[in-house]
Coordinates of C-alpha atoms in Angstrom, one line a residue:
M1 CA 269.4 102.4 13.1
S2 CA 271.2 100.4 10.4
N3 CA 272.5 101.7 7.0
A4 CA 272.9 98.2 5.7
A5 CA 269.2 97.6 5.2
N6 CA 269.1 100.3 2.4
I7 CA 272.0 98.8 0.4
S8 CA 271.4 98.8 -3.4
L9 CA 273.0 95.4 -4.1
G10 CA 273.0 96.0 -7.8
R11 CA 274.9 99.3 -7.7
E12 CA 277.2 98.2 -4.9
T13 CA 278.0 94.9 -6.7
L14 CA 278.7 96.7 -10.0
S15 CA 281.0 99.3 -8.4
G16 CA 282.7 96.7 -6.2
T17 CA 283.2 94.3 -9.2
V18 CA 284.8 97.1 -11.2
A19 CA 287.1 97.8 -8.3
K20 CA 288.0 94.1 -8.1
I21 CA 288.9 94.1 -11.8
V22 CA 291.1 97.1 -11.4
M23 CA 292.7 95.5 -8.3
A24 CA 293.2 92.2 -10.2
L25 CA 295.3 94.0 -12.8
A26 CA 297.8 94.9 -10.1
G27 CA 297.8 91.4 -8.7
F28 CA 298.1 89.8 -12.2
V29 CA 301.0 92.0 -13.2
G30 CA 302.7 91.4 -9.9
S31 CA 302.2 87.6 -10.0
I32 CA 303.7 87.4 -13.5
V33 CA 306.7 89.6 -12.7
F34 CA 307.5 88.0 -9.4
A35 CA 306.9 84.4 -10.5
R36 CA 309.4 85.0 -13.4
V37 CA 311.9 86.8 -11.1
L38 CA 311.7 84.5 -8.1
G39 CA 311.0 81.1 -9.9
P40 CA 308.5 78.5 -8.8
T41 CA 310.3 77.5 -5.6
M42 CA 310.7 80.9 -4.0
F43 CA 307.4 82.1 -5.4
G44 CA 305.7 79.1 -3.8
G45 CA 307.5 79.8 -0.5
V46 CA 306.1 83.3 -0.3
Y47 CA 302.5 82.0 -0.8
L48 CA 303.1 79.2 1.7
L49 CA 303.8 82.0 4.3
L50 CA 300.8 84.0 3.2
G51 CA 298.7 80.8 3.6
L52 CA 300.0 80.4 7.2
V53 CA 299.1 84.1 7.9
R54 CA 295.5 83.5 6.7
I55 CA 295.3 80.6 9.2
V56 CA 296.7 82.2 12.3
D57 CA 294.7 85.4 11.9
R58 CA 291.4 83.7 11.7
P59 CA 290.4 84.5 15.3
M60 CA 290.8 88.2 14.3
S61 CA 288.7 87.7 11.2
G62 CA 286.0 85.7 13.1
W63 CA 285.8 88.5 15.7
A64 CA 285.6 91.0 12.9
A65 CA 282.7 89.0 11.4
A66 CA 280.9 89.4 14.7
G67 CA 281.6 93.1 14.6
K68 CA 280.2 93.3 11.1
K69 CA 277.0 91.5 12.2
R70 CA 276.4 93.7 15.2
L71 CA 277.3 97.0 13.4
S72 CA 275.0 96.1 10.5
E73 CA 272.2 95.9 13.1
S74 CA 272.9 99.4 14.5
D75 CA 275.2 102.0 13.0
N76 CA 275.4 103.8 16.4
L77 CA 277.8 101.1 17.7
R78 CA 280.7 102.0 15.4
N79 CA 282.9 103.6 18.1
E80 CA 282.6 100.7 20.4
A81 CA 282.9 98.2 17.5
L82 CA 286.2 99.8 16.5
G83 CA 287.4 99.6 20.0
A84 CA 286.4 96.0 20.4
N85 CA 288.2 95.0 17.2
L86 CA 291.4 96.8 18.1
L87 CA 291.4 95.4 21.6
F88 CA 291.0 91.8 20.4
N89 CA 293.5 92.3 17.5
T90 CA 296.2 93.5 20.0
L91 CA 295.7 90.6 22.4
W92 CA 295.7 88.0 19.7
I93 CA 298.9 89.4 18.0
I94 CA 300.7 89.1 21.4
V95 CA 299.6 85.5 21.8
V96 CA 300.5 84.5 18.2
T97 CA 303.9 86.2 18.5
I98 CA 304.9 84.0 21.4
G99 CA 303.9 80.9 19.4
I100 CA 305.7 82.0 16.3
L101 CA 309.0 82.5 18.2
L102 CA 308.6 79.0 19.7
F103 CA 308.2 77.4 16.3
A104 CA 310.6 79.7 14.3
K105 CA 312.8 76.9 13.1
S106 CA 309.8 74.9 11.7
L107 CA 308.5 78.0 9.9
R108 CA 311.8 78.5 8.2
E109 CA 312.0 74.9 7.0
Y110 CA 308.4 74.8 5.8
T111 CA 308.6 78.0 3.7
G112 CA 312.2 78.0 2.8
L113 CA 312.4 81.7 4.0
L114 CA 315.0 82.5 6.7
A115 CA 313.0 85.6 7.8
A116 CA 309.7 83.7 8.0
P117 CA 309.0 84.2 11.7
L118 CA 309.5 88.0 11.6
L119 CA 307.6 88.3 8.3
L120 CA 304.7 86.4 9.8
I121 CA 304.5 88.8 12.8
L122 CA 304.8 91.8 10.4
L123 CA 301.9 90.6 8.2
L124 CA 299.7 89.8 11.2
S125 CA 300.2 93.3 12.6
S126 CA 299.5 95.1 9.3
E127 CA 297.6 93.2 6.6
S128 CA 295.4 91.2 9.0
V129 CA 294.5 94.4 11.0
F130 CA 293.5 96.1 7.7
I131 CA 291.2 93.3 6.7
T132 CA 289.4 93.2 10.0
L133 CA 288.7 96.9 10.0
E134 CA 287.6 96.8 6.4
R135 CA 284.8 94.5 7.5
L136 CA 283.4 97.3 9.7
V137 CA 283.3 99.6 6.7
Q138 CA 281.2 96.9 4.9
A139 CA 278.9 96.7 7.9
R140 CA 277.9 100.3 7.4
G141 CA 276.6 99.5 3.9
R142 CA 279.8 100.8 2.1
I143 CA 280.4 97.5 0.3
S144 CA 282.0 99.0 -2.8
T145 CA 283.9 101.6 -0.8
A146 CA 285.6 98.8 1.1
V147 CA 286.6 97.1 -2.1
W148 CA 288.0 100.3 -3.6
L149 CA 290.1 100.8 -0.4
D150 CA 291.5 97.4 -1.0
T151 CA 292.2 98.3 -4.6
V152 CA 294.2 101.4 -3.5
R153 CA 296.2 99.1 -1.2
S154 CA 296.9 96.7 -4.0
Y155 CA 298.5 99.3 -6.2
L156 CA 300.5 100.7 -3.3
T157 CA 301.6 97.1 -2.6
L158 CA 302.6 96.5 -6.2
G159 CA 304.7 99.7 -6.3
L160 CA 306.5 98.9 -3.0
Q161 CA 307.1 95.3 -4.0
L162 CA 308.6 96.2 -7.3
L163 CA 310.9 98.7 -5.7
L164 CA 312.0 96.3 -3.0
V165 CA 312.4 93.3 -5.3
I166 CA 314.4 95.4 -7.8
A167 CA 316.6 96.5 -4.8
G168 CA 317.5 92.8 -4.3
L169 CA 315.3 91.9 -1.4
G170 CA 313.5 89.1 -3.3
A171 CA 310.8 87.3 -1.4
V172 CA 311.3 89.5 1.7
G173 CA 310.6 92.5 -0.5
M174 CA 307.2 91.0 -1.5
I175 CA 306.2 90.6 2.1
V176 CA 307.5 93.9 3.3
G177 CA 305.8 95.7 0.4
L178 CA 302.4 94.1 1.3
A179 CA 302.8 95.0 5.0
G180 CA 303.9 98.6 4.2
A181 CA 300.9 99.2 1.9
S182 CA 298.5 97.8 4.5
L183 CA 299.8 100.1 7.2
A184 CA 299.7 103.2 4.8
T185 CA 296.0 102.5 3.9
L186 CA 294.8 102.0 7.5
P187 CA 294.1 105.7 8.2
I188 CA 291.8 105.8 5.1
V189 CA 289.8 102.8 6.4
V190 CA 289.3 104.5 9.8
F191 CA 288.2 107.7 8.0
Y192 CA 285.4 105.9 6.1
L193 CA 284.4 104.1 9.2
S194 CA 283.8 107.5 10.8
A195 CA 284.6 106.2 14.2
R196 CA 286.9 106.8 17.1
P197 CA 287.8 103.8 19.2
R198 CA 285.9 103.6 22.5
T199 CA 286.1 100.9 25.2
P200 CA 283.2 98.5 24.4
S201 CA 280.6 97.8 27.0
K202 CA 280.2 94.4 28.6
E203 CA 276.8 94.0 26.9
L204 CA 278.4 94.6 23.5
L205 CA 281.1 92.1 24.2
R206 CA 278.6 89.6 25.2
R207 CA 276.7 90.2 22.0
Y208 CA 280.0 89.9 20.1
W209 CA 280.7 86.6 21.7
R210 CA 277.3 85.1 21.0
F211 CA 278.2 85.4 17.3
A212 CA 282.0 85.0 17.5
K213 CA 281.9 81.7 19.3
Y214 CA 280.7 80.3 16.0
S215 CA 282.2 82.7 13.5
I216 CA 285.8 82.3 14.8
P217 CA 285.9 78.5 14.4
S218 CA 283.9 78.8 11.2
D219 CA 286.3 81.4 9.8
A220 CA 289.3 79.4 10.8
L221 CA 287.9 76.2 9.2
G222 CA 286.8 78.1 6.1
T223 CA 290.3 79.6 5.6
I224 CA 292.1 76.3 6.4
Y225 CA 289.8 74.9 3.8
D226 CA 290.4 77.7 1.3
R227 CA 294.2 77.5 1.6
L228 CA 294.4 73.8 2.3
D229 CA 295.3 72.9 -1.2
I230 CA 298.5 74.9 -1.3
L231 CA 299.4 73.9 2.3
L232 CA 299.0 70.2 1.5
L233 CA 301.0 70.5 -1.7
G234 CA 303.8 72.2 0.2
A235 CA 303.7 69.5 2.9
V236 CA 303.2 66.4 0.8
L237 CA 305.1 67.5 -2.3
T238 CA 307.4 70.6 -2.6
P239 CA 307.2 74.4 -2.6
T240 CA 307.8 74.2 -6.4
V241 CA 304.4 72.4 -6.8
A242 CA 302.9 75.0 -4.5
G243 CA 304.2 77.6 -6.9
Y244 CA 302.5 75.9 -9.8
Y245 CA 299.2 75.9 -7.9
E246 CA 299.5 79.6 -6.9
A247 CA 300.1 80.6 -10.5
A248 CA 296.9 78.7 -11.6
F249 CA 295.0 80.1 -8.6
K250 CA 295.9 83.7 -9.5
L251 CA 294.6 83.3 -13.0
T252 CA 291.1 82.1 -11.8
I253 CA 290.7 84.8 -9.1
P254 CA 288.5 87.1 -11.4
A255 CA 285.9 84.3 -11.4
I256 CA 284.8 85.1 -7.9
F257 CA 284.8 88.9 -8.0
I258 CA 281.0 89.3 -8.3
A259 CA 280.3 86.5 -5.7
E260 CA 282.7 88.1 -3.1
V261 CA 281.3 91.6 -3.5
A262 CA 277.6 90.6 -3.7
G263 CA 278.0 88.0 -0.9
S264 CA 279.5 90.5 1.5
G265 CA 276.6 92.9 0.7
L266 CA 274.1 90.1 1.0
M267 CA 275.3 89.2 4.5
A268 CA 274.9 92.8 5.8
K269 CA 271.5 93.3 4.1
T270 CA 270.0 90.0 5.1
S271 CA 271.2 90.6 8.7
A272 CA 269.6 94.1 8.8
I273 CA 266.3 93.0 7.2
S274 CA 265.9 89.8 9.1
A275 CA 266.6 91.6 12.4
R276 CA 263.4 93.6 11.8
G277 CA 261.4 90.6 10.5
G278 CA 261.5 91.4 6.7
N279 CA 261.5 89.1 3.7
I280 CA 264.9 88.3 2.2
H281 CA 264.4 85.5 -0.3
L282 CA 264.2 87.8 -3.3
D283 CA 267.5 89.4 -2.4
I284 CA 269.1 86.0 -2.2
E285 CA 267.6 84.9 -5.5
N286 CA 268.6 88.1 -7.3
T287 CA 272.2 87.8 -5.9
I288 CA 272.9 84.2 -6.9
S289 CA 271.4 84.8 -10.4
F290 CA 274.5 86.6 -11.4
T291 CA 277.3 85.6 -9.0
S292 CA 278.7 83.1 -11.5
L293 CA 278.6 85.6 -14.4
I294 CA 282.4 85.7 -14.8
A295 CA 283.2 82.2 -13.5
I296 CA 281.2 80.4 -16.2
P297 CA 283.1 81.8 -19.3
I298 CA 286.4 81.4 -17.4
C299 CA 285.6 77.8 -16.8
F300 CA 284.7 77.1 -20.5
G301 CA 287.8 79.1 -21.6
T302 CA 290.3 77.1 -19.6
L303 CA 288.9 73.9 -21.1
V304 CA 290.1 75.1 -24.5
F305 CA 293.3 77.1 -23.7
A306 CA 294.7 76.1 -20.3
D307 CA 298.2 75.3 -21.6
E308 CA 298.5 78.4 -23.7
I309 CA 297.3 80.7 -20.9
I310 CA 299.7 79.3 -18.4
V311 CA 302.8 79.3 -20.7
T312 CA 302.0 82.8 -22.2
A313 CA 301.5 84.3 -18.7
Y314 CA 304.2 82.7 -16.6
G315 CA 306.6 81.0 -19.1
G316 CA 307.5 77.4 -19.8
A317 CA 308.7 76.7 -16.3
F318 CA 305.0 76.8 -15.1
A319 CA 303.6 74.5 -17.9
A320 CA 302.8 71.8 -15.3
A321 CA 300.1 74.2 -13.8
A322 CA 297.7 73.7 -16.7
P323 CA 295.7 70.8 -15.2
L324 CA 295.4 72.8 -12.0
L325 CA 294.0 75.7 -13.9
I326 CA 291.2 73.7 -15.4
A327 CA 290.3 72.1 -12.0
L328 CA 290.4 75.4 -10.2
A329 CA 288.1 77.0 -12.8
I330 CA 285.5 74.3 -12.2
Y331 CA 285.8 74.8 -8.4
R332 CA 285.3 78.5 -8.8
V333 CA 281.9 78.0 -10.5
I334 CA 280.7 76.0 -7.5
R335 CA 282.2 78.5 -5.1
T336 CA 280.4 81.5 -6.7
Q337 CA 277.1 79.8 -5.7
S338 CA 278.0 78.4 -2.3
G339 CA 279.8 81.5 -1.1
P340 CA 276.7 83.9 -1.2
L341 CA 274.5 81.2 0.2
L342 CA 276.8 80.8 3.2
Q343 CA 276.8 84.6 3.7
A344 CA 273.0 84.5 3.7
V345 CA 273.1 81.8 6.3
N346 CA 275.3 84.0 8.5
G347 CA 273.0 87.0 7.9
L348 CA 270.2 84.8 9.3
D349 CA 272.2 84.6 12.5
R350 CA 273.1 80.9 12.0
P351 CA 277.0 81.0 12.1
D352 CA 276.8 77.5 13.7
I353 CA 275.6 76.0 10.4
S354 CA 278.5 77.7 8.5
M355 CA 280.9 76.3 11.1
R356 CA 279.6 72.8 10.8
L357 CA 279.7 72.8 7.0
S358 CA 283.2 74.2 7.1
A359 CA 284.3 71.5 9.5
I360 CA 282.9 68.8 7.3
A361 CA 284.5 70.4 4.2
V362 CA 288.0 70.5 5.9
V363 CA 287.8 66.8 6.9
V364 CA 286.8 65.8 3.4
N365 CA 289.5 68.0 1.8
I366 CA 292.3 66.7 4.1
V367 CA 291.4 63.0 3.8
G368 CA 290.5 63.2 0.1
G369 CA 293.3 65.6 -0.8
I370 CA 296.2 63.5 0.6
G371 CA 294.8 60.4 -0.9
L372 CA 294.2 61.9 -4.3
I373 CA 297.6 63.7 -4.4
L374 CA 299.3 60.3 -3.9
W375 CA 297.0 58.7 -6.4
I376 CA 296.7 61.1 -9.4
G377 CA 299.2 63.9 -8.5
P378 CA 298.8 67.6 -7.6
V379 CA 295.5 68.0 -9.4
G380 CA 294.0 65.5 -6.9
V381 CA 293.9 68.1 -4.2
V382 CA 291.6 70.3 -6.3
V383 CA 289.4 67.4 -7.1
S384 CA 289.0 66.9 -3.4
T385 CA 288.2 70.6 -3.0
I386 CA 285.5 70.4 -5.6
A387 CA 283.8 67.6 -3.7
A388 CA 284.1 69.5 -0.4
E389 CA 282.7 72.7 -1.9
S390 CA 279.8 70.8 -3.3
I391 CA 279.0 69.6 0.3
R392 CA 279.0 73.2 1.6
Y393 CA 276.7 74.3 -1.2
V394 CA 274.2 71.5 -0.6
G395 CA 274.3 72.1 3.2
A396 CA 273.7 75.9 2.8
A397 CA 271.0 75.3 0.2
L398 CA 269.1 72.8 2.4
L399 CA 269.1 75.3 5.4
L400 CA 267.8 78.1 3.2
K401 CA 265.1 75.9 1.7
Q402 CA 264.0 75.0 5.2
E403 CA 264.0 78.6 6.4
L404 CA 262.6 80.2 3.2
T405 CA 260.4 77.5 1.6
T406 CA 259.6 79.6 -1.6
I407 CA 263.2 80.4 -2.5
N408 CA 264.5 79.3 -5.9
L409 CA 268.2 78.4 -5.7
I410 CA 268.7 77.5 -9.4
P411 CA 267.4 80.7 -11.1
H412 CA 266.7 80.7 -14.8
S413 CA 269.3 83.4 -15.3
L414 CA 272.0 81.0 -14.2
L415 CA 270.9 78.4 -16.8
E416 CA 271.0 81.1 -19.5
Q417 CA 274.6 81.9 -18.5
V418 CA 275.6 78.2 -18.9
G419 CA 274.0 78.3 -22.3
A420 CA 276.0 81.4 -23.2
G421 CA 279.1 79.7 -22.0
L422 CA 278.4 76.7 -24.2
A423 CA 277.9 78.9 -27.2
M424 CA 281.2 80.6 -26.5
F425 CA 283.0 77.2 -26.1
I426 CA 281.7 76.0 -29.5
I427 CA 282.8 79.1 -31.4
V428 CA 286.2 79.4 -29.7
T429 CA 286.9 75.7 -30.2
S430 CA 286.0 76.0 -33.9
I431 CA 288.5 78.9 -34.3
Q432 CA 291.2 77.3 -32.3
S433 CA 292.4 75.1 -35.2
F434 CA 293.0 78.2 -37.4
I435 CA 295.0 80.2 -34.9
Q436 CA 298.3 79.3 -33.2
I437 CA 298.5 81.1 -29.8
N438 CA 302.2 82.0 -29.3
S439 CA 302.0 85.6 -28.0
W440 CA 300.0 87.9 -25.8
V441 CA 298.4 89.5 -28.9
Y442 CA 296.8 86.3 -30.1
L443 CA 295.8 85.2 -26.6
A444 CA 294.1 88.6 -26.0
L445 CA 292.3 88.4 -29.3
I446 CA 290.8 84.9 -28.7
I447 CA 289.9 85.7 -25.1
G448 CA 288.2 89.0 -26.3
L449 CA 286.3 87.1 -29.0
G450 CA 285.1 84.5 -26.4
G451 CA 284.0 87.2 -24.0
F452 CA 282.2 89.1 -26.7
T453 CA 280.4 86.0 -27.8
Y454 CA 279.4 85.1 -24.3
F455 CA 278.0 88.5 -23.3
L456 CA 276.3 89.1 -26.7
F457 CA 274.5 85.8 -26.4
L458 CA 273.5 86.5 -22.8
F459 CA 272.3 90.0 -23.6
A460 CA 270.2 88.6 -26.5
V461 CA 268.5 85.8 -24.6
S462 CA 268.2 87.1 -21.0
S463 CA 265.7 89.8 -20.2
K464 CA 266.7 89.7 -16.5
F465 CA 270.4 90.3 -17.4
R466 CA 269.3 93.4 -19.4
M467 CA 267.1 94.6 -16.5
T468 CA 269.8 94.0 -14.0
L469 CA 272.2 96.1 -16.0
Q470 CA 269.6 98.8 -16.3
S471 CA 269.0 98.9 -12.5
A472 CA 272.8 98.9 -11.8
V473 CA 273.4 101.8 -14.3
P474 CA 270.1 103.8 -14.3
S475 CA 271.7 106.8 -16.1
V476 CA 272.3 104.6 -19.2
K477 CA 269.3 103.5 -21.4
I478 CA 269.6 99.7 -21.9
V479 CA 266.1 98.4 -22.1

């Protein structure tokens, strides 16, 4: 029997999004402090290393995706699922460690960090293991719980990183702090999983492999694609430019909070419902109606105040990141639609489609990214990513239209959000000429005014927005 089929996507998404916002505060404070202390070059080196970790741990993540799929179908498998994940993680870490030691010199040169090989092994054995087990918690229908666990880990990470950086460990302190917090949080994840590792049966491993043979390459391609921008900038240009990119990247992360939480729940729910022959098109429509809710105002806001936001947050040394901020905000809007659609595709047991779309996106991004970097500079890599993400969106949409002929992939609620964003843009642009933004106070005021305008307009014109709020918070009278 599956717990995932009974997920309340509205409540889980609301709780998970609140957790994401709380978590983002820690990440935002940390990024500002560490960017200013380390400078663009060392700050960029840290995130080049983190980007490499995200690539080499993809088999672990793809195997965990198979575990999430199978556990969402039957909650009785959690002991064997935990055992299967831990077994695969251990074997993969051993394999990767050998490779890291062989290419230790290249890792040092690429990141500019002398301890890069050891730090990579440390992250793989801590943070990557945490992420894979967290997916099993999601598979049990505990979507928001998994996000809150990650939030707890983020604050532990920030505390440890601050202590270690103040102690003089610099970039190494940032990595060790992340690894230490991940290890400290692992027992809590296992507690919520309510499982003890058991040797998986051959039949379960075969079922894992039927999904993992697509989810592993798909996850690898997807992550290469996700972090390709910063990796290309580090390879074609310099770690300093990668630091600019990461600063802009951090500022746009809130745009995808709803899409990440809702998409994760959507995958588990569509998997459970489709496994018993149920109808899922309404769940998909309701999800994508609001996954761009935060991304749209962020996009319009960066069009007005990109320079002010970057300089106020990170200082004048990061001023060159402003064009990257605008381009990334546009990309996030597309991603908030494509991400949940791809999760729905996986829930329909079609990881092969996700893999093919990710492969196409990677090729487009590499070829286009290198060419556009050389032609128009760093922002070219994000322009290429926008094109690649559009391809992924169209591919997922076509499949879902083929499988679910009555589905509406451009809900009216989404158009209402664009209208609210335009209203916000007009009002904030009109006020801009009267206010000089030279401090956090003025920046917070203008952002607050923009956000108030956006949500007030949306609340007034969108009955579905009001109804969704009511269903997510039934104890509060809204409509």
